[in-house]
Short mmCIF file of C-alpha atoms in Angstrom, two decimals:
data_model
loop_
_atom_site.label_atom_id
_atom_site.label_comp_id
_atom_site.label_asym_id
_atom_site.label_seq_id
_atom_site.Cartn_x
_atom_site.Cartn_y
_atom_site.Cartn_z
CA MET A 91 0.00 0.00 0.00
CA GLY A 92 2.81 2.40 0.86
CA ALA A 93 4.49 1.79 -2.50
CA LYS A 94 1.27 2.54 -4.34
CA LEU A 95 0.79 5.80 -2.47
CA ALA A 96 4.34 6.87 -3.19
CA SER A 97 3.94 5.99 -6.85
CA ARG A 98 0.72 8.00 -7.18
CA SER A 99 2.25 11.02 -5.44
CA GLN A 100 5.34 10.93 -7.64
CA GLN A 101 3.20 10.69 -10.74
CA THR A 102 1.06 13.65 -9.63
CA LEU A 103 4.01 15.83 -8.66
CA GLY A 104 6.28 14.79 -11.50
CA VAL A 105 9.02 13.49 -9.20
CA ALA A 106 11.51 11.02 -10.65
CA GLY A 107 11.88 7.71 -8.83
CA LEU A 108 15.66 7.48 -9.22
CA TYR A 109 17.67 8.52 -6.17
CA VAL A 110 20.60 10.79 -6.99
CA PRO A 111 22.97 11.58 -4.08
CA ARG A 112 23.59 15.27 -3.53
CA SER A 113 26.84 17.00 -2.73
CA PRO A 114 25.96 19.37 0.13
CA THR A 115 29.44 20.76 0.70
CA THR A 116 29.62 22.22 -2.82
CA SER A 117 26.53 24.44 -2.53
CA VAL A 118 26.89 28.22 -2.30
CA LEU A 119 24.93 28.42 0.94
CA TYR A 120 27.01 25.71 2.61
CA GLY A 121 30.19 27.58 1.69
CA VAL A 122 28.86 30.82 3.17
CA VAL A 123 27.82 29.21 6.46
CA ARG A 124 30.99 27.16 6.81
CA SER A 125 33.36 30.05 6.09
CA HIS A 126 31.61 32.93 7.84
CA LEU A 127 29.40 31.55 10.64
CA ALA A 128 32.07 31.75 13.37
CA ALA A 129 32.93 35.37 12.59
CA PHE A 130 29.25 36.30 12.32
CA LEU A 131 28.38 34.78 15.71
CA ALA A 132 31.42 36.46 17.28
CA GLU A 133 30.30 39.86 15.98
CA VAL A 134 26.75 39.32 17.23
CA ASP A 135 28.02 38.21 20.65
CA ALA A 136 30.29 41.24 20.89
CA ARG A 137 27.47 43.67 20.13
CA THR A 138 24.59 42.04 22.02
CA ASP A 139 23.68 39.17 24.32
CA GLY A 140 23.98 36.60 21.53
CA LEU A 141 21.43 34.56 19.60
CA PRO A 142 19.08 32.01 21.22
CA PRO A 143 20.40 28.42 21.30
CA PHE A 144 17.76 27.12 18.89
CA VAL A 145 18.95 29.54 16.18
CA VAL A 146 22.63 28.68 16.61
CA ALA A 147 21.78 24.97 16.62
CA GLU A 148 19.99 25.36 13.27
CA PHE A 149 23.19 26.62 11.65
CA ARG A 150 25.35 23.96 13.33
CA LYS A 151 23.05 21.17 12.17
CA PHE A 152 22.99 22.59 8.65
CA LEU A 153 26.76 22.10 8.39
CA ARG A 154 26.31 18.39 9.20
CA CYS A 155 23.31 17.84 6.92
CA GLY A 156 23.97 15.23 4.23
CA VAL A 157 27.63 14.76 5.18
CA LEU A 158 28.55 11.08 5.54
CA ALA A 159 31.20 11.84 8.14
CA HIS A 160 28.47 12.94 10.54
CA GLY A 161 26.41 9.74 10.36
CA PHE A 162 24.55 7.66 7.84
CA ALA A 163 22.20 4.71 7.38
CA ARG A 164 23.29 1.66 5.41
CA VAL A 165 20.49 0.49 3.11
CA ARG A 166 20.64 -2.89 1.40
CA CYS A 167 18.28 -4.55 -1.06
CA GLY A 168 17.30 -8.03 0.07
CA ASP A 169 16.93 -9.29 -3.51
CA CYS A 170 19.92 -7.94 -5.44
CA GLU A 171 22.08 -7.08 -2.41
CA PHE A 172 22.67 -3.58 -3.76
CA GLU A 173 23.83 -1.21 -1.00
CA ARG A 174 23.77 2.54 -0.53
CA LEU A 175 24.86 4.84 2.26
CA LEU A 176 22.26 7.51 3.10
CA PRO A 177 23.65 10.40 5.19
CA PHE A 178 21.53 11.81 7.97
CA SER A 179 19.74 15.11 7.39
CA CYS A 180 19.47 18.07 9.74
CA LYS A 181 15.66 18.31 9.41
CA GLY A 182 15.99 22.06 9.76
CA ARG A 183 12.90 24.17 9.16
CA GLY A 184 14.58 27.50 8.56
CA PHE A 185 16.75 27.66 5.44
CA CYS A 186 18.19 24.20 4.64
CA GLN A 187 17.54 23.76 0.93
CA SER A 188 17.67 19.97 0.97
CA CYS A 189 15.43 19.39 3.99
CA GLY A 190 13.09 22.16 2.87
CA GLY A 191 12.79 20.66 -0.61
CA ARG A 192 12.08 17.19 0.74
CA ARG A 193 9.52 18.55 3.20
CA MET A 194 7.89 20.50 0.36
CA ALA A 195 7.49 17.36 -1.76
CA GLU A 196 6.22 15.23 1.14
CA ARG A 197 3.68 17.77 2.36
CA ALA A 198 2.42 18.54 -1.13
CA ALA A 199 1.93 14.83 -1.80
CA HIS A 200 0.08 14.43 1.50
CA LEU A 201 -2.23 17.36 0.76
CA VAL A 202 -3.02 16.12 -2.75
CA ASP A 203 -3.43 12.43 -1.88
CA HIS A 204 -5.01 12.53 1.58
CA VAL A 205 -6.38 15.96 2.51
CA LEU A 206 -7.91 17.90 -0.37
CA PRO A 207 -10.93 16.11 -1.95
CA PRO A 208 -10.32 15.28 -5.63
CA ASP A 209 -13.74 16.46 -6.84
CA VAL A 210 -13.71 19.89 -5.16
CA PRO A 211 -12.32 23.19 -6.54
CA VAL A 212 -9.72 25.05 -4.49
CA ARG A 213 -8.99 28.78 -4.21
CA GLN A 214 -5.89 30.32 -2.66
CA TRP A 215 -6.29 33.36 -0.40
CA VAL A 216 -3.04 35.12 0.60
CA LEU A 217 -3.06 37.60 3.48
CA SER A 218 -0.14 39.92 4.21
CA VAL A 219 -0.05 42.13 7.31
CA PRO A 220 1.59 45.50 8.10
CA HIS A 221 5.32 45.56 8.80
CA ARG A 222 4.96 46.19 12.53
CA LEU A 223 2.68 43.21 12.89
CA ARG A 224 5.04 40.99 10.88
CA TYR A 225 7.74 41.61 13.45
CA ARG A 226 5.44 40.71 16.34
CA LEU A 227 4.14 37.55 14.63
CA ALA A 228 7.62 36.22 13.84
CA TYR A 229 8.30 34.79 17.31
CA ASP A 230 4.93 35.10 19.06
CA HIS A 231 3.14 32.01 17.81
CA ARG A 232 0.11 32.57 20.03
CA LEU A 233 -0.39 36.01 18.48
CA CYS A 234 0.22 34.54 15.03
CA ARG A 235 -2.51 31.95 15.57
CA ARG A 236 -4.81 34.68 16.86
CA VAL A 237 -4.40 36.75 13.70
CA LEU A 238 -4.81 33.65 11.55
CA GLY A 239 -7.99 32.78 13.45
CA VAL A 240 -9.48 36.17 12.60
CA PHE A 241 -8.59 35.68 8.94
CA VAL A 242 -10.05 32.16 8.81
CA ARG A 243 -13.29 33.25 10.48
CA ALA A 244 -13.64 36.09 7.96
CA LEU A 245 -13.23 33.64 5.07
CA ARG A 246 -15.72 31.24 6.65
CA SER A 247 -18.24 34.07 7.05
CA ALA A 248 -17.80 35.08 3.40
CA TYR A 249 -18.48 31.56 2.12
CA ARG A 250 -21.41 30.96 4.48
CA ARG A 251 -22.91 34.33 3.56
CA GLN A 252 -22.81 33.49 -0.14
CA ALA A 253 -24.27 30.04 0.57
CA ARG A 254 -27.22 31.58 2.44
CA ARG A 255 -27.93 33.75 -0.60
CA GLN A 256 -28.29 30.50 -2.54
CA GLY A 257 -30.66 29.06 0.06
CA LEU A 258 -28.04 26.79 1.65
CA ALA A 259 -28.14 26.90 5.44
CA ALA A 260 -25.53 25.54 7.85
CA GLY A 261 -22.88 25.21 5.16
CA GLU A 262 -19.25 24.58 6.12
CA THR A 263 -16.03 24.80 4.16
CA GLY A 264 -12.50 23.59 4.84
CA MET A 265 -9.09 25.24 4.70
CA VAL A 266 -5.41 24.53 5.12
CA THR A 267 -2.95 27.35 5.85
CA SER A 268 0.79 27.49 5.32
CA VAL A 269 2.39 30.14 7.54
CA GLN A 270 5.29 31.46 5.49
CA ARG A 271 8.02 33.48 7.19
CA PHE A 272 9.92 34.76 4.15
CA GLY A 273 9.56 37.01 1.14
CA GLY A 274 11.21 36.86 -2.26
CA ALA A 275 13.98 39.23 -1.13
CA VAL A 276 15.08 36.89 1.71
CA ASN A 277 13.31 39.25 4.09
CA LEU A 278 11.26 38.42 7.17
CA HIS A 279 7.69 38.47 5.85
CA VAL A 280 5.22 36.48 7.95
CA HIS A 281 2.07 35.94 5.88
CA PHE A 282 -0.62 33.33 5.34
CA HIS A 283 -1.29 31.17 2.28
CA THR A 284 -4.72 29.58 2.78
CA LEU A 285 -6.19 27.00 0.43
CA VAL A 286 -9.98 27.04 0.72
CA LEU A 287 -12.37 24.41 -0.61
CA ASP A 288 -14.15 26.82 -2.96
CA GLY A 289 -17.70 26.28 -1.74
CA VAL A 290 -19.54 24.71 1.17
CA PHE A 291 -20.55 21.26 2.29
CA VAL A 292 -24.20 20.85 3.32
CA ARG A 293 -25.84 17.79 4.85
CA ASP A 294 -29.08 17.10 3.01
CA GLY A 295 -32.29 15.73 4.46
CA ASP A 296 -31.25 12.14 3.74
CA GLY A 297 -28.09 12.63 5.81
CA ALA A 298 -25.71 12.67 2.82
CA LEU A 299 -22.99 15.33 2.62
CA HIS A 300 -22.92 17.28 -0.64
CA PHE A 301 -20.55 19.97 -1.87
CA HIS A 302 -21.93 23.13 -3.45
CA PRO A 303 -19.34 25.22 -5.33
CA ALA A 304 -19.24 28.95 -4.73
CA ALA A 305 -19.57 31.61 -7.39
CA PRO A 306 -16.27 33.31 -8.28
CA PRO A 307 -15.56 36.18 -5.85
CA THR A 308 -15.62 39.77 -7.02
CA ASP A 309 -13.21 42.57 -6.14
CA ALA A 310 -15.84 43.78 -3.68
CA ASP A 311 -15.91 40.37 -1.99
CA VAL A 312 -12.12 40.41 -1.50
CA GLN A 313 -12.31 43.97 -0.18
CA TRP A 314 -15.04 42.90 2.28
CA VAL A 315 -12.87 40.11 3.67
CA VAL A 316 -9.74 42.22 4.17
CA ALA A 317 -11.76 45.07 5.71
CA ARG A 318 -13.38 42.62 8.12
CA VAL A 319 -9.98 41.27 9.13
CA ARG A 320 -8.64 44.78 9.71
CA ARG A 321 -11.67 45.84 11.78
CA ARG A 322 -11.62 42.76 14.00
CA LEU A 323 -7.90 43.07 14.66
CA ALA A 324 -8.36 46.77 15.45
CA ARG A 325 -10.79 45.80 18.22
CA VAL A 326 -7.99 43.93 20.01
CA GLY A 327 -5.39 46.62 19.37
CA LEU A 328 -3.68 45.07 16.33
CA THR A 329 -3.60 47.41 13.34
CA GLY A 330 -1.11 48.73 10.85
CA GLU A 331 -0.59 52.01 12.70
CA THR A 332 -0.54 50.93 16.33
CA ILE A 333 -0.17 47.75 18.35
CA ALA A 334 -1.46 47.46 21.88
CA ASP A 335 1.37 47.41 24.44
CA GLU A 336 3.89 48.11 21.67
CA GLU A 337 6.25 49.59 24.25
CA VAL A 338 6.61 46.02 25.58
CA ASP A 339 8.76 43.87 23.28
CA PRO A 340 8.91 40.26 24.52
CA LEU A 341 11.38 39.29 21.81
CA ALA A 342 13.82 42.04 22.81
CA GLU A 343 13.54 40.92 26.43
CA GLU A 344 14.39 37.38 25.33
CA SER A 345 17.19 38.26 22.88
CA MET A 346 18.24 41.73 21.77
CA ALA A 347 20.26 40.16 18.96
CA LEU A 348 17.32 38.26 17.49
CA ALA A 349 15.04 41.27 17.89
CA GLY A 350 17.48 43.59 16.09
CA LEU A 351 18.10 41.18 13.22
CA SER A 352 14.36 40.55 12.88
CA GLN A 353 13.53 44.26 12.74
CA ALA A 354 16.14 44.83 10.05
CA ALA A 355 14.97 41.80 8.06
CA VAL A 356 11.35 43.02 8.12
CA GLN A 357 12.50 46.35 6.69
CA GLY A 358 14.82 44.69 4.16
CA ARG A 359 17.90 46.44 5.54
CA ALA A 360 21.32 45.35 6.76
CA ALA A 361 21.70 45.02 10.52
CA LEU A 362 25.48 44.76 10.88
CA GLY A 363 28.65 46.04 9.24
CA GLY A 364 29.40 49.21 7.36
CA ARG A 365 26.12 49.07 5.43
CA ALA A 366 23.90 48.83 8.50
CA GLY A 367 20.55 50.48 7.87
CA ARG A 368 20.83 50.25 4.10
CA GLY A 369 19.17 47.88 1.68
CA PRO A 370 21.05 45.39 -0.51
CA LEU A 371 22.62 46.39 -3.80
CA ARG A 372 20.23 45.88 -6.71
CA ILE A 373 21.32 44.56 -10.09
CA GLY A 374 19.25 45.69 -13.06
CA ALA A 375 17.49 48.50 -11.21
CA ASP A 376 16.67 51.67 -13.14
CA PRO A 377 16.87 54.66 -10.74
CA ASP A 378 14.65 56.68 -13.08
CA ALA A 379 11.95 54.03 -13.38
CA PRO A 380 8.51 55.58 -12.70
CA TRP A 381 6.23 54.27 -9.99
CA VAL A 382 3.66 52.03 -11.65
CA GLU A 383 0.19 51.49 -10.20
CA ARG A 384 -1.33 48.31 -11.57
CA HIS A 385 -4.82 46.98 -11.01
CA VAL A 386 -4.66 43.29 -10.15
CA PRO A 387 -7.95 41.35 -10.19
CA LEU A 388 -9.17 40.04 -6.83
CA HIS A 389 -6.52 42.01 -4.94
CA ALA A 390 -7.43 44.38 -2.10
CA HIS A 391 -5.60 46.64 0.39
CA ASP A 392 -6.75 48.12 3.68
CA ALA A 393 -4.47 50.04 6.08
CA GLY A 394 -1.42 47.87 5.42
CA PHE A 395 -3.33 44.60 5.09
CA ASP A 396 -3.15 42.99 1.65
CA LEU A 397 -5.35 40.17 0.34
CA HIS A 398 -5.08 38.29 -2.96
CA ALA A 399 -7.52 35.61 -4.15
CA ALA A 400 -7.00 35.22 -7.91
CA VAL A 401 -5.46 31.72 -7.93
CA HIS A 402 -8.07 29.02 -8.50
CA VAL A 403 -7.78 25.31 -9.30
CA ALA A 404 -10.76 23.55 -10.87
CA ALA A 405 -12.18 20.35 -9.44
CA GLY A 406 -10.24 17.27 -10.51
CA ASP A 407 -7.30 19.28 -11.88
CA ARG A 408 -4.68 17.58 -9.70
CA VAL A 409 -1.48 18.60 -11.51
CA PRO A 410 -1.99 22.38 -10.99
CA LEU A 411 -3.16 21.62 -7.45
CA ALA A 412 0.03 19.70 -6.73
CA ARG A 413 2.06 22.58 -8.13
CA LEU A 414 0.17 25.03 -5.90
CA CYS A 415 0.73 22.86 -2.83
CA ARG A 416 4.45 22.74 -3.55
CA TYR A 417 4.45 26.52 -3.80
CA LEU A 418 2.79 26.78 -0.38
CA CYS A 419 5.32 24.46 1.25
CA ARG A 420 8.47 25.65 -0.53
CA PRO A 421 11.68 26.59 1.35
CA PRO A 422 12.93 30.22 1.37
CA LEU A 423 15.85 29.67 -1.02
CA GLY A 424 16.35 27.19 -3.82
CA GLN A 425 19.81 26.02 -4.83
CA GLN A 426 19.59 27.81 -8.16
CA ARG A 427 18.80 31.22 -6.64
CA LEU A 428 22.24 31.77 -5.08
CA GLN A 429 25.29 32.82 -7.09
CA ARG A 430 28.75 33.54 -5.74
CA LEU A 431 30.36 36.62 -7.29
CA ARG A 432 34.09 37.00 -7.92
CA ASP A 433 34.54 39.36 -4.98
CA GLY A 434 32.97 36.85 -2.56
CA ARG A 435 29.57 38.52 -2.30
CA ILE A 436 26.38 36.53 -2.91
CA ALA A 437 23.78 37.40 -5.53
CA VAL A 438 20.22 36.23 -4.90
CA VAL A 439 18.13 35.80 -8.04
CA LEU A 440 14.63 37.21 -7.69
CA GLN A 441 11.83 34.88 -8.72
CA ARG A 442 10.31 37.70 -10.77
CA PRO A 443 11.92 41.01 -11.77
CA TRP A 444 10.72 44.03 -9.80
CA ALA A 445 8.93 46.93 -11.43
CA ASP A 446 12.18 48.95 -11.56
CA GLY A 447 13.94 46.13 -13.43
CA THR A 448 15.79 44.62 -10.46
CA THR A 449 16.69 40.97 -11.11
CA HIS A 450 19.28 40.26 -8.37
CA LEU A 451 20.01 41.39 -4.83
CA VAL A 452 23.64 41.36 -3.68
CA PHE A 453 24.63 40.58 -0.07
CA THR A 454 27.91 40.22 1.74
CA PRO A 455 28.18 36.82 3.49
CA ALA A 456 27.48 38.44 6.87
CA GLU A 457 24.44 40.26 5.50
CA LEU A 458 23.06 37.01 4.08
CA LEU A 459 23.58 35.19 7.39
CA ALA A 460 21.80 38.04 9.17
CA ARG A 461 18.83 37.61 6.81
CA LEU A 462 18.72 33.84 7.45
CA VAL A 463 18.61 34.13 11.24
CA PRO A 464 14.98 35.40 11.55
CA LEU A 465 13.78 32.73 9.09
CA VAL A 466 14.40 30.05 11.74
CA PRO A 467 11.09 29.38 13.55
CA ARG A 468 10.80 28.39 17.15
CA PRO A 469 10.96 24.64 17.77
CA ARG A 470 7.77 22.59 18.04
CA ILE A 471 5.31 24.99 16.42
CA ASN A 472 3.02 24.08 13.53
CA LEU A 473 3.40 26.02 10.31
CA LEU A 474 0.80 23.96 8.39
CA ILE A 475 -2.62 24.36 10.00
CA TYR A 476 -6.01 22.85 9.13
CA HIS A 477 -9.39 24.52 9.63
CA GLY A 478 -13.09 23.82 9.20
CA VAL A 479 -14.08 20.43 7.81
CA LEU A 480 -10.39 19.64 7.19
CA ALA A 481 -9.46 20.06 10.85
CA PRO A 482 -8.34 16.78 12.48
CA ASN A 483 -11.29 16.58 14.91
CA ALA A 484 -13.95 18.06 12.63
CA PRO A 485 -17.21 16.02 12.74
CA TRP A 486 -17.42 15.91 8.93
CA ARG A 487 -13.73 15.16 8.33
CA ARG A 488 -14.20 11.49 7.44
CA ALA A 489 -17.16 12.19 5.18
CA VAL A 490 -15.24 14.83 3.24
#
């Protein structure tokens, strides 16, 4: 049974079945961490109280990830007696490209094969929050879940409201959210990617559960959701302009170093060295490029909150759904996005050129390490969360 599941997932996701060993010590990121981590930690320790142990451990484990000298499993085929040595992985959740890529493939396969119903359409809703709130959410998971709860309830209300217009009472939908900590510029950008079953389930008079697809949302619908999120967060003192008790910074009390690096990463600026307070060098940028205002369908703003809902996957269209799930679960940096320049600096390739023509961002090794630090989440917190009928203990979970 396990082999069949693996085969179906690989076919859906387009993953080859042949194992090809990687060479971790030759990657650009490995070289940066190996050569500059000690000096970076020494500089941080000299300026502040040092980084929390879980962050330092993430970097230490990364240097051992995939290296045979640090442990391996010996795998042998019982039929042909073929053997292979499989090195242990670090299982890091911050920036390890290998572990992040494997986790992306495994989670996407699980969502496609076992979570999202095959005969139901799916819509992606992406919520971004103001910069001040991003900083607070980065290491306050309880607050992060609180904001996510407000967003999920607003989406649920929108779908149930549309269902009532169609004469469908007591409808319920399901969602799965990936809490992403990073942006395309290797910045700290906590935001929510939520896949919603695009409609509601209703139990009919005969007791059977039936799915009723929703009509495509309008720009006004998206604006209603983001405005509702902003209003409800304002009631508890969480808005783009002010945050209740903002003079109290629990992260700074825990670690001034992590707080300073996180604040700089949210703003996209360097935290250490001679370029402290400045953004990275841009390659391809046109300083005279005009500011361009573009209207994007199903995209709304409200006081620093940003909501996008244009990505939709039709029912039964599993290949685009698998691609979307991989996008939700992707790591911050792929191997191909890092390039070492002749002077030792690191160029990060942007996934899409910016409006001013920027295609690459250039960091010194220390600046890149400083950007990676806030991407490491706290241990033992969930970054993939299920809601509604997809929640583990939902009454309708088995029927869906």
